[in-house]
Coordinates of C-alpha atoms and ligand atoms in Angstrom, one line a residue:
M1 CA 16.5 -27.1 -9.3
S2 CA 13.3 -26.4 -7.4
Q3 CA 11.1 -23.5 -8.4
K4 CA 10.3 -20.9 -5.8
D5 CA 6.6 -20.6 -4.7
I6 CA 4.9 -17.7 -6.2
S7 CA 3.9 -15.2 -3.6
C8 CA 1.5 -12.2 -3.7
F9 CA 4.5 -10.1 -2.9
D10 CA 5.8 -10.8 -6.4
F11 CA 3.0 -9.0 -8.1
V12 CA 2.6 -5.4 -9.1
T13 CA -1.1 -4.5 -9.1
P14 CA -2.9 -3.6 -12.4
Q15 CA -2.7 0.0 -11.3
G16 CA 1.1 -0.3 -11.1
N17 CA 1.2 -0.2 -7.3
R18 CA 4.2 -2.0 -5.9
H19 CA 4.5 -3.1 -2.3
L20 CA 6.1 -0.3 -0.3
K21 CA 8.8 -1.3 2.1
L22 CA 7.9 -0.9 5.8
E23 CA 10.2 2.1 6.3
E24 CA 8.8 3.8 3.1
G25 CA 5.2 3.2 4.4
A26 CA 6.2 4.5 7.8
R27 CA 7.7 7.6 6.4
L28 CA 4.5 8.3 4.4
V29 CA 2.3 7.7 7.5
M30 CA 4.4 10.0 9.7
S31 CA 4.5 12.7 7.0
M32 CA 0.7 13.0 7.3
A33 CA 0.8 14.0 11.0
L34 CA 0.9 17.8 10.5
G35 CA -0.9 20.8 12.0
H36 CA -1.5 22.6 15.2
L37 CA -2.2 20.6 18.3
P38 CA -4.8 22.1 20.7
S39 CA -4.0 21.9 24.4
C40 CA -5.9 22.2 27.6
D41 CA -5.2 22.2 31.4
C42 CA -5.5 18.8 33.1
P43 CA -5.6 18.1 36.9
L44 CA -2.5 16.3 38.0
A45 CA -4.5 13.3 39.3
A46 CA -5.9 12.7 35.7
A47 CA -2.7 13.5 33.8
L48 CA -1.2 10.0 33.6
G49 CA -0.4 9.2 30.0
R50 CA -1.1 12.7 28.7
V51 CA 1.5 14.6 26.8
L52 CA 2.9 18.0 28.0
S53 CA 2.2 20.9 25.7
K54 CA 4.5 23.4 27.5
D55 CA 8.0 23.2 28.9
I56 CA 8.2 23.1 32.7
V57 CA 10.8 25.4 34.3
A58 CA 11.4 25.1 38.1
P59 CA 10.0 28.2 39.9
F60 CA 12.1 27.4 43.0
N61 CA 14.6 25.0 44.4
V62 CA 13.5 21.4 45.3
P63 CA 14.2 20.9 48.1
Q64 CA 13.7 24.6 49.0
N65 CA 16.0 24.4 52.1
I66 CA 19.3 22.8 53.0
N67 CA 18.0 19.9 55.2
A68 CA 18.8 16.8 57.1
A69 CA 19.1 13.5 55.3
M70 CA 18.9 11.6 58.6
D71 CA 17.4 11.8 62.1
G72 CA 20.1 13.0 64.5
F73 CA 21.9 16.1 65.7
A74 CA 23.0 19.1 63.6
L75 CA 26.3 20.7 64.5
K76 CA 29.4 22.4 63.1
G77 CA 31.5 19.9 61.2
E78 CA 34.8 21.6 62.2
E79 CA 34.2 20.8 65.9
L80 CA 34.1 17.0 65.2
G81 CA 37.1 15.2 66.5
A82 CA 38.1 18.0 68.8
Q83 CA 35.4 17.3 71.4
T84 CA 33.0 14.6 72.4
E85 CA 30.2 16.6 74.1
W86 CA 27.9 19.3 72.7
E87 CA 25.2 21.4 74.4
L88 CA 21.6 20.8 73.2
Q89 CA 20.3 24.2 72.0
G90 CA 16.9 23.2 70.5
Q91 CA 15.3 21.2 67.8
S92 CA 14.4 21.4 64.2
L93 CA 11.5 19.2 63.0
A94 CA 10.3 18.6 59.5
G95 CA 7.7 21.4 59.2
R96 CA 9.0 23.4 62.2
A97 CA 12.5 24.8 61.9
F98 CA 14.8 25.9 64.6
D99 CA 14.7 29.6 64.4
G100 CA 17.8 30.6 66.3
R101 CA 21.4 30.5 65.3
L102 CA 23.6 27.6 66.4
Q103 CA 26.2 28.8 68.9
P104 CA 29.8 27.3 69.1
G105 CA 29.8 24.0 70.9
G106 CA 26.1 23.5 70.4
A107 CA 23.9 20.9 68.7
V108 CA 20.3 20.9 67.5
K109 CA 18.2 17.8 67.5
I110 CA 16.9 17.4 63.9
T111 CA 14.6 15.0 62.0
T112 CA 14.9 13.9 58.4
G113 CA 13.9 16.6 56.0
A114 CA 14.0 19.4 58.6
P115 CA 15.8 22.6 57.6
M116 CA 19.4 22.8 58.9
P117 CA 19.8 25.5 61.6
S118 CA 22.0 28.4 60.4
G119 CA 25.5 27.8 61.5
A120 CA 25.2 24.0 61.3
D121 CA 26.6 22.0 58.3
T122 CA 26.7 18.4 59.5
V123 CA 24.2 15.9 60.8
V124 CA 25.4 13.1 63.1
M125 CA 23.0 10.2 63.0
Q126 CA 21.0 9.5 66.1
E127 CA 22.5 6.0 66.5
M128 CA 25.9 7.5 67.2
C129 CA 24.7 10.0 69.8
E130 CA 23.7 9.7 73.4
L131 CA 21.5 12.4 75.1
R132 CA 22.4 13.0 78.7
G133 CA 20.1 15.7 80.0
T134 CA 21.1 18.7 77.8
R135 CA 24.4 17.2 76.8
V136 CA 24.8 15.4 73.5
V137 CA 27.6 12.9 73.7
I138 CA 29.3 11.5 70.6
A139 CA 32.0 9.2 71.7
D140 CA 33.3 8.4 68.2
S141 CA 33.0 11.9 66.7
V142 CA 36.3 11.4 64.7
A143 CA 34.4 8.8 62.6
V144 CA 31.9 11.4 61.3
R145 CA 32.9 13.2 58.1
P146 CA 32.1 17.0 58.3
G147 CA 29.3 17.9 55.9
S148 CA 27.7 14.4 56.0
N149 CA 24.0 13.6 56.0
V150 CA 22.9 17.0 54.6
R151 CA 20.9 17.5 51.4
Q152 CA 21.6 20.7 49.5
A153 CA 18.8 23.1 48.5
G154 CA 18.0 22.4 44.8
E155 CA 19.9 19.1 44.6
D156 CA 16.8 17.5 43.1
I157 CA 15.7 20.4 40.9
A158 CA 17.5 23.7 40.7
V159 CA 15.5 26.9 40.4
G160 CA 15.2 28.0 36.7
S161 CA 16.2 24.7 35.3
L162 CA 14.2 23.0 32.5
V163 CA 12.5 20.1 34.3
L164 CA 10.4 18.5 31.6
R165 CA 10.0 19.3 27.9
R166 CA 7.0 19.9 25.8
G167 CA 6.2 16.5 24.1
Q168 CA 7.0 14.4 27.2
R169 CA 4.4 11.8 28.0
L170 CA 3.6 11.9 31.7
G171 CA 4.3 8.7 33.6
P172 CA 4.0 8.3 37.4
I173 CA 7.5 9.8 38.0
E174 CA 6.9 12.9 35.9
I175 CA 3.6 13.5 37.7
G176 CA 5.4 13.3 41.0
M177 CA 8.0 15.8 39.7
L178 CA 5.2 18.2 38.7
A179 CA 3.7 17.8 42.2
S180 CA 7.0 18.5 43.8
L181 CA 7.0 21.9 42.1
G182 CA 3.6 22.6 43.6
L183 CA 1.7 22.3 40.3
H184 CA -1.8 21.0 40.7
Q185 CA -2.5 20.8 36.9
A186 CA -0.5 20.5 33.7
S187 CA -0.9 22.0 30.3
V188 CA -1.3 19.0 28.0
Y189 CA -2.5 18.3 24.4
K190 CA -6.1 17.6 24.0
P191 CA -7.0 13.9 23.7
L192 CA -6.7 12.4 20.2
K193 CA -10.1 11.4 18.9
V194 CA -10.0 8.0 17.2
A195 CA -12.9 6.0 15.8
V196 CA -12.7 2.2 15.5
F197 CA -14.8 -0.3 13.7
S198 CA -14.6 -3.9 12.4
T199 CA -15.9 -5.1 9.1
G200 CA -17.2 -8.4 7.9
D201 CA -20.4 -10.3 7.5
E202 CA -18.9 -13.2 9.4
V203 CA -17.8 -11.0 12.4
C204 CA -20.0 -11.4 15.5
A205 CA -20.0 -9.3 18.7
P206 CA -18.8 -11.1 21.8
G207 CA -21.9 -11.8 23.9
D208 CA -24.0 -12.5 20.8
E209 CA -24.6 -16.0 19.5
L210 CA -21.8 -17.2 17.2
Q211 CA -23.2 -17.7 13.7
P212 CA -22.6 -21.0 11.9
S213 CA -19.9 -19.5 9.7
G214 CA -19.1 -16.7 12.1
I215 CA -16.1 -15.5 14.0
Y216 CA -16.0 -13.3 17.1
D217 CA -14.8 -9.8 16.7
T218 CA -11.3 -9.8 18.2
N219 CA -9.8 -6.8 16.5
R220 CA -12.1 -4.1 17.9
F221 CA -11.1 -5.2 21.4
T222 CA -7.4 -5.4 20.8
L223 CA -7.6 -2.0 19.1
L224 CA -9.7 -0.4 21.8
S225 CA -7.2 -1.7 24.4
V226 CA -4.0 -0.4 22.7
L227 CA -5.7 3.0 22.1
K228 CA -6.6 3.1 25.7
G229 CA -3.0 2.4 26.5
L230 CA -2.2 5.6 24.5
E231 CA -4.9 7.6 26.3
C232 CA -6.9 8.3 23.1
E233 CA -10.5 9.3 23.2
V234 CA -12.1 6.4 21.4
E235 CA -15.4 6.1 19.6
D236 CA -16.4 2.5 19.2
L237 CA -18.5 2.1 16.1
G238 CA -19.1 -1.6 16.3
I239 CA -19.2 -4.0 13.4
L240 CA -20.1 -3.1 9.8
P241 CA -21.4 -5.6 7.2
D242 CA -19.5 -6.1 3.9
D243 CA -21.6 -3.5 2.2
K244 CA -20.1 -0.7 0.2
A245 CA -22.8 1.9 1.0
S246 CA -22.8 1.2 4.8
I247 CA -19.0 1.3 5.0
E248 CA -18.9 4.6 3.1
Q249 CA -21.5 6.2 5.2
A250 CA -19.9 5.1 8.5
L251 CA -16.5 6.3 7.4
Q252 CA -17.9 9.6 6.3
Q253 CA -19.7 10.2 9.6
A254 CA -16.8 9.0 11.7
A255 CA -14.4 11.3 9.8
Q256 CA -16.4 14.3 10.8
R257 CA -15.9 13.7 14.5
N258 CA -12.4 12.3 14.7
R259 CA -8.7 12.8 13.8
L260 CA -8.1 9.2 12.9
V261 CA -10.4 6.4 11.8
L262 CA -9.2 2.7 12.1
T263 CA -11.0 -0.3 10.6
S264 CA -10.1 -3.9 10.3
G265 CA -10.8 -6.4 7.5
G266 CA -12.1 -5.8 4.0
V267 CA -8.8 -4.3 2.6
S268 CA -7.7 -7.2 0.5
V269 CA -8.6 -8.1 -3.0
G270 CA -11.6 -10.3 -2.2
E271 CA -15.1 -9.9 -3.5
A272 CA -16.3 -8.4 -0.2
D273 CA -13.4 -6.0 0.4
F274 CA -14.9 -2.5 0.2
V275 CA -12.8 -0.5 2.5
K276 CA -10.3 0.5 -0.1
Q277 CA -13.0 1.6 -2.5
A278 CA -14.7 3.6 0.2
L279 CA -11.4 5.4 1.0
S280 CA -10.7 6.3 -2.6
S281 CA -14.2 7.6 -3.1
L282 CA -14.3 9.7 0.1
G283 CA -10.7 10.9 0.4
N284 CA -7.2 10.0 -0.7
T285 CA -5.2 6.8 -0.7
S286 CA -1.6 7.1 0.3
F287 CA -0.8 3.4 -0.1
W288 CA -2.5 0.1 0.4
Q289 CA 0.1 -2.6 0.3
L290 CA 3.2 -3.1 2.3
A291 CA 6.0 -5.6 1.8
I292 CA 5.6 -7.0 5.3
R293 CA 4.2 -10.2 6.8
P294 CA 1.8 -10.3 8.5
G295 CA 0.1 -7.1 7.5
R296 CA 0.5 -6.9 3.7
P297 CA -3.0 -5.5 2.9
I298 CA -3.2 -2.2 4.7
A299 CA -4.8 0.9 3.3
F300 CA -3.7 4.3 4.5
G301 CA -4.8 7.7 3.5
D302 CA -7.1 10.5 4.6
L303 CA -10.9 11.1 4.6
G304 CA -10.8 14.9 4.2
L305 CA -11.3 17.6 6.8
N306 CA -13.2 16.9 10.0
Q307 CA -15.5 19.3 11.8
D308 CA -12.6 21.0 13.5
G309 CA -10.9 21.6 10.1
E310 CA -8.2 19.0 10.7
L311 CA -7.4 16.3 8.2
C312 CA -8.9 13.0 9.3
L313 CA -6.4 10.2 8.7
F314 CA -7.5 6.7 7.9
A315 CA -6.0 3.3 8.3
G316 CA -7.8 0.2 7.0
L317 CA -5.9 -2.5 8.9
P318 CA -6.0 -6.2 7.7
G319 CA -8.5 -8.6 9.1
N320 CA -6.3 -11.2 10.7
P321 CA -5.9 -10.4 14.4
V322 CA -2.1 -10.8 14.5
A323 CA -1.7 -8.6 11.3
V324 CA -3.9 -6.0 13.0
M325 CA -1.6 -5.9 16.1
V326 CA 1.6 -5.9 14.1
T327 CA 0.6 -3.1 11.8
F328 CA -0.8 -1.1 14.7
C329 CA 2.4 -1.4 16.7
L330 CA 4.7 -0.7 13.8
L331 CA 2.8 2.1 11.9
L332 CA -0.2 3.4 13.8
Q333 CA 1.4 3.7 17.2
P334 CA 4.2 6.0 16.1
L335 CA 1.6 8.0 14.1
I336 CA -0.7 8.3 17.1
R337 CA 2.2 9.4 19.4
K338 CA 3.1 12.1 16.9
L339 CA -0.5 13.2 16.5
Q340 CA -0.6 13.5 20.3
G341 CA 2.5 15.8 20.3
E342 CA 4.8 13.2 21.9
T343 CA 8.4 13.7 20.9
E344 CA 10.3 11.6 23.4
W345 CA 9.3 8.1 22.2
V346 CA 11.9 6.1 20.3
G347 CA 11.1 2.8 18.6
L348 CA 13.8 0.9 20.4
T349 CA 15.0 -2.4 18.9
W350 CA 17.6 -4.9 20.1
Q351 CA 19.9 -7.4 18.4
A352 CA 19.4 -10.9 19.7
R353 CA 20.9 -14.3 18.8
A354 CA 18.3 -16.6 17.2
T355 CA 18.3 -20.1 18.8
E356 CA 16.5 -21.6 15.9
S357 CA 16.4 -21.1 12.1
M358 CA 13.5 -19.1 10.6
K359 CA 12.3 -18.9 7.0
S360 CA 11.2 -15.8 5.1
R361 CA 11.4 -14.4 1.6
T362 CA 13.6 -11.7 0.2
G363 CA 11.8 -8.5 -0.7
R364 CA 9.6 -8.4 2.4
S365 CA 10.0 -8.0 6.1
D366 CA 8.7 -10.9 8.2
F367 CA 7.7 -10.4 11.8
H368 CA 7.6 -13.6 13.8
R369 CA 6.3 -13.7 17.3
G370 CA 9.3 -14.3 19.6
I371 CA 10.2 -15.0 23.2
F372 CA 13.5 -13.3 24.2
T373 CA 15.4 -14.4 27.3
I374 CA 18.7 -13.3 28.7
T375 CA 21.3 -16.1 29.3
E376 CA 23.4 -16.3 32.5
G377 CA 26.2 -14.7 30.5
G378 CA 24.0 -11.7 29.8
E379 CA 23.4 -12.5 26.1
L380 CA 20.0 -11.8 24.5
E381 CA 18.6 -14.8 22.8
V382 CA 15.3 -15.3 21.0
R383 CA 13.1 -18.1 19.8
T384 CA 9.8 -18.1 18.0
T385 CA 6.5 -19.0 19.6
G386 CA 6.0 -21.8 17.1
H387 CA 3.4 -21.8 14.4
Q388 CA 3.2 -18.3 12.9
G389 CA -0.2 -18.0 11.2
S390 CA -1.5 -14.4 11.1
G391 CA -4.8 -15.5 12.6
I392 CA -3.2 -17.2 15.6
L393 CA -3.5 -14.6 18.4
T394 CA -2.2 -16.9 21.0
S395 CA 1.2 -16.5 19.3
M396 CA 1.1 -12.9 20.4
H397 CA 0.0 -13.9 23.9
E398 CA 3.0 -16.2 24.3
A399 CA 5.4 -13.8 22.8
N400 CA 7.2 -10.8 24.4
C401 CA 8.6 -9.4 21.2
L402 CA 8.4 -9.4 17.4
I403 CA 11.4 -10.8 15.5
R404 CA 12.1 -9.1 12.3
I405 CA 13.7 -10.8 9.3
E406 CA 14.7 -8.0 7.0
E407 CA 13.9 -7.6 3.3
D408 CA 17.4 -8.8 2.2
R409 CA 17.2 -12.2 4.0
D410 CA 15.3 -15.2 3.0
R411 CA 16.4 -17.2 6.0
V412 CA 17.8 -16.8 9.5
E413 CA 20.2 -19.6 10.6
A414 CA 20.3 -20.7 14.2
G415 CA 23.0 -18.8 16.0
S416 CA 22.8 -15.7 13.8
R417 CA 21.6 -12.2 14.9
V418 CA 18.1 -10.8 14.4
R419 CA 16.4 -7.6 15.3
I420 CA 13.7 -7.8 17.9
Y421 CA 11.0 -5.3 18.9
P422 CA 10.2 -5.7 22.6
F423 CA 6.5 -5.5 23.4
S424 CA 7.2 -3.5 26.5
R425 CA 8.2 -0.7 24.0
W426 CA 6.0 -1.4 21.0
L427 CA 2.7 -2.7 22.3
P428 CA 0.9 0.0 24.3
G429 CA -0.8 -1.3 27.4
Y430 CA 1.4 -4.4 27.4
P431 CA 1.5 -5.6 31.1
L432 CA 5.0 -5.3 32.5
V433 CA 5.0 -8.8 34.2
Ligands
AMP1 P1 -10.6 -10.0 5.4 O1 -9.4 -9.2 5.0 O2 -11.8 -9.1 5.7 O3 -10.9 -11.0 4.4 O4 -10.2 -10.7 6.7 C1 -9.2 -11.6 6.8 C2 -9.4 -12.7 7.9 O5 -9.5 -12.0 9.2 C3 -10.7 -13.4 7.8 O6 -10.5 -14.8 8.1 C4 -11.7 -12.8 8.7 O7 -12.7 -13.6 9.2 C5 -10.7 -12.3 9.9 N1 -11.3 -11.2 10.6 C6 -11.7 -10.1 10.0 N2 -12.1 -9.2 10.9 C7 -12.0 -9.8 12.1 C8 -12.2 -9.4 13.5 N3 -12.8 -8.2 13.7 N4 -11.9 -10.3 14.4 C9 -11.4 -11.5 14.1 N5 -11.1 -11.9 12.9 C10 -11.4 -11.1 11.9
MG2 MG1 -13.7 -9.4 5.6

């Protein structure tokens, strides 16, 4: 019988800390997002991605009038079929309504969106009508259903209805809806202030010369990008050396000005890993190990109150670029959305059929990078991107989802079902290509 490899997940730390399961960690993280959220007014043109801080109730009907859905002639529906000619009594244009009342046997020329003249209830499309002087001839008037081609007032939004709820993140459509109600600004939560820095003596800034044992700073740029995708106000604090005093000082200062501080690297048990120590000396550690791969070393806690009297939360993310993205998507993203007041986001996952076998270990959740496709029969299938090292960022580039192998499985057989986390939902700023 072969012995199982020993893994770091098998150990309990000398302090008695065990690895929390992902959902346990996520619950702790979310429980830290408390407190009042300040709001402000934001011009509509700048409101994309912001979160509404007040419910929106319609002050009037949209559209405000009963109006034509087609260019044509407005008339009384009950006269259709009984006659083939109507007398032209005027016109109603979008922006300039017919102000009389339609008389029996009469028709009014009307354009799309123009208010229906009083007395008319049907629009006959222009293509079916022939104008001969002041007579409108509709040869096949039996074919027109009374009441057709008319939009009712309030059929889009009824006066007094709840249009959008507080906690809704504004996308292009929601902004259009606010505009249709005549609103030129929206009451939204103030931007969430987040500071980011990288740690590591080997980490070099892109643009600088790569040191002989150096590596370029990937994490700061992926993090800045996902934070931008969530409309955060980001403070980029660059790269810190593996030096306890510098890390402590930088964390302390960043905690004053921000609601959340994110670092990457230096959270493991190596000689140069000072982030955890800095967190416990400046604030409180909620947990620092999760039973997930990639992403096992992650320190979470708080750095005390900031200058606005809010608790500044802290996440020391791992150093490996894939682990940074995976932990951000799974833990930080839901936290940030909650800190921004968003209530509508749901962490949607799907079940897919694995087309290849995958290995894991019981007791931890593995997240492989996956490519899902839909078969001709409409079935969701997923395969991995190949080699799954946590430093291989190209594996994220090729992927369109994460594949989860849950704690109770040590293997996934080809053909069995797995849970996938689509990037379009979980990776803020992911291009919808
Ligand atoms: P650490 O936990 O600090 O030992 O980092 C784990 C691995 O991630 C090491 O190979 C680091 O060189 C790498 N790493 C740390 N920070 C970064 C970064 N900002 N960009 C790219 N790789 C990094
Ligand atoms: Mg390091």
